[in-house]
GROMACS .gro file of C-alpha atoms in nm:
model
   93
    1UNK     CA    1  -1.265  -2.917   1.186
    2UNK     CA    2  -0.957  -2.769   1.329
    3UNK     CA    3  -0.969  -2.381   1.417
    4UNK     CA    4  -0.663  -2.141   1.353
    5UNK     CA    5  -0.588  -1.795   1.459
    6UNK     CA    6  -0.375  -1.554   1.249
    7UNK     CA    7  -0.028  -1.502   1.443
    8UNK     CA    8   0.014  -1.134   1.560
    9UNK     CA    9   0.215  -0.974   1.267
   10UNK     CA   10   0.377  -0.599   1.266
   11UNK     CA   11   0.367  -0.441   0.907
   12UNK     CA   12   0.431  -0.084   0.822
   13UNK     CA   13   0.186   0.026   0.632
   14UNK     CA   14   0.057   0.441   0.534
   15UNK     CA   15  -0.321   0.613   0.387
   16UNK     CA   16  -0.269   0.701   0.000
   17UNK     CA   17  -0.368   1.031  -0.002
   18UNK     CA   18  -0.360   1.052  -0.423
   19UNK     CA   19   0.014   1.185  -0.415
   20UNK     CA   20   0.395   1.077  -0.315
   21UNK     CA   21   0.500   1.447  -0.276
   22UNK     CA   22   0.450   1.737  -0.119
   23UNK     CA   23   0.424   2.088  -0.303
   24UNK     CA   24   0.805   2.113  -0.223
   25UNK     CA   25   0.824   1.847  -0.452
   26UNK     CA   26   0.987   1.609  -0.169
   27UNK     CA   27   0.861   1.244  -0.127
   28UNK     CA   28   0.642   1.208   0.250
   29UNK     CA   29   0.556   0.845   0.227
   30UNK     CA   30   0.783   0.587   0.353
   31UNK     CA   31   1.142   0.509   0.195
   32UNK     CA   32   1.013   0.151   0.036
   33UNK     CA   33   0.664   0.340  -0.131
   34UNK     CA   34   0.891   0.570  -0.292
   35UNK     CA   35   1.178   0.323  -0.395
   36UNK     CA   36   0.858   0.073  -0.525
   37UNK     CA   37   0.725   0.414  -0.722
   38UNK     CA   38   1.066   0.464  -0.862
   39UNK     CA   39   1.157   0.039  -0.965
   40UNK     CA   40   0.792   0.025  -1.106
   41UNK     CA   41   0.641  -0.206  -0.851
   42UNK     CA   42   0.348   0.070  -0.799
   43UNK     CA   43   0.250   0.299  -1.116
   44UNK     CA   44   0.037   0.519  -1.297
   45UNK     CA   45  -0.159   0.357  -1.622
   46UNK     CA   46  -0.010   0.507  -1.918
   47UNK     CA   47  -0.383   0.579  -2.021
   48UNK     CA   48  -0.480   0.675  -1.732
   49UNK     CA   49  -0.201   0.890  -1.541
   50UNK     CA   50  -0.434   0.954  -1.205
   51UNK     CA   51  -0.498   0.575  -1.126
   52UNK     CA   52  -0.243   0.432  -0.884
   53UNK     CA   53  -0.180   0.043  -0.934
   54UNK     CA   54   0.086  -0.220  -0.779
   55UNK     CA   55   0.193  -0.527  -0.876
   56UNK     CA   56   0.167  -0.846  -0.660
   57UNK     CA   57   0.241  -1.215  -0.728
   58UNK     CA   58  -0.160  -1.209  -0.792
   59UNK     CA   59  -0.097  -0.944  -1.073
   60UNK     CA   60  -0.193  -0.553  -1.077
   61UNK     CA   61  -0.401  -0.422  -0.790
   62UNK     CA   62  -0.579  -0.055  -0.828
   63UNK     CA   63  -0.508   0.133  -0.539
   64UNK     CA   64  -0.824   0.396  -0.421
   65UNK     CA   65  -0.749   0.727  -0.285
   66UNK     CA   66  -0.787   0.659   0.078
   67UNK     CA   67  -0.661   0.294   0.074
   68UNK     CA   68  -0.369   0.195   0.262
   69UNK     CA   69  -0.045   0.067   0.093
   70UNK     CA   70   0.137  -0.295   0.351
   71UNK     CA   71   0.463  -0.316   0.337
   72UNK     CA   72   0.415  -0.702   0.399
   73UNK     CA   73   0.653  -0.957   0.632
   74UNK     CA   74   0.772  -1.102   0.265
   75UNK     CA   75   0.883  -0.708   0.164
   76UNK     CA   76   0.531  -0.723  -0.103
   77UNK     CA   77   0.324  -0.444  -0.093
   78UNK     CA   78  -0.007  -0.401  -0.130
   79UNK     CA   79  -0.306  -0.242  -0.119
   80UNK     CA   80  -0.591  -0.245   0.164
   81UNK     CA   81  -0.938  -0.086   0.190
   82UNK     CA   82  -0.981   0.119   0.469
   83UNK     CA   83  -1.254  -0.033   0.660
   84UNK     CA   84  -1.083  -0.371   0.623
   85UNK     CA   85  -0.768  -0.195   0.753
   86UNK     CA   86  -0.937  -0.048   1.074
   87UNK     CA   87  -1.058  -0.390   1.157
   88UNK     CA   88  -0.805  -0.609   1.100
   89UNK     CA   89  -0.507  -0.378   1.217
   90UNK     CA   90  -0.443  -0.171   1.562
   91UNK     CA   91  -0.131   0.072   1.617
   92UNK     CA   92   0.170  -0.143   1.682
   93UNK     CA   93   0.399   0.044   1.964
   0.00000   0.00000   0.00000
């Protein structure tokens, strides 16, 4: 059986904290988080404002306080556990 090793891939990615904006009301996540919040690609359930979810070519993902949001190489996002983060990504330079 053949063996293959994931190629070495730079994504920008950022911890969901439970909020977009600061108490100035000004957005402090990256540019595409905040244009995806604005064209729908991540929202709050109607019936249940405080749950963050995205949509993906999968369908919609609930996003956990604490989880990290990819900006992936295709320009999807989505969402990532921490722990799974910390082990499969390292600080690119």
């Amino acid at each position: 059986m053949a063996k293959y090793r994931k190629k070495p891939v730079v994504v920008e990615a950022f911890q969901y904290d439970g909020d977009f904006k600061g108490s100035n009301g000004y957005f402090y996540v990256p540019r595409w988080a905040e244009d995806a919040l604005n064209n729908g690609t991540l929202y709050y359930d109607e019936n249940e404002p405080w749950e963050l979810f995205v949509k993906t070519l999968e369908g919609a993902m609930h996003v956990s306080v604490n989880d990290y949001l990819i900006l992936g190489i295709n320009k999807e996002i989505y969402p990532c556990e921490p722990d799974i983060f910390e082990k499969t990504y390292d600080m690119a330079e």
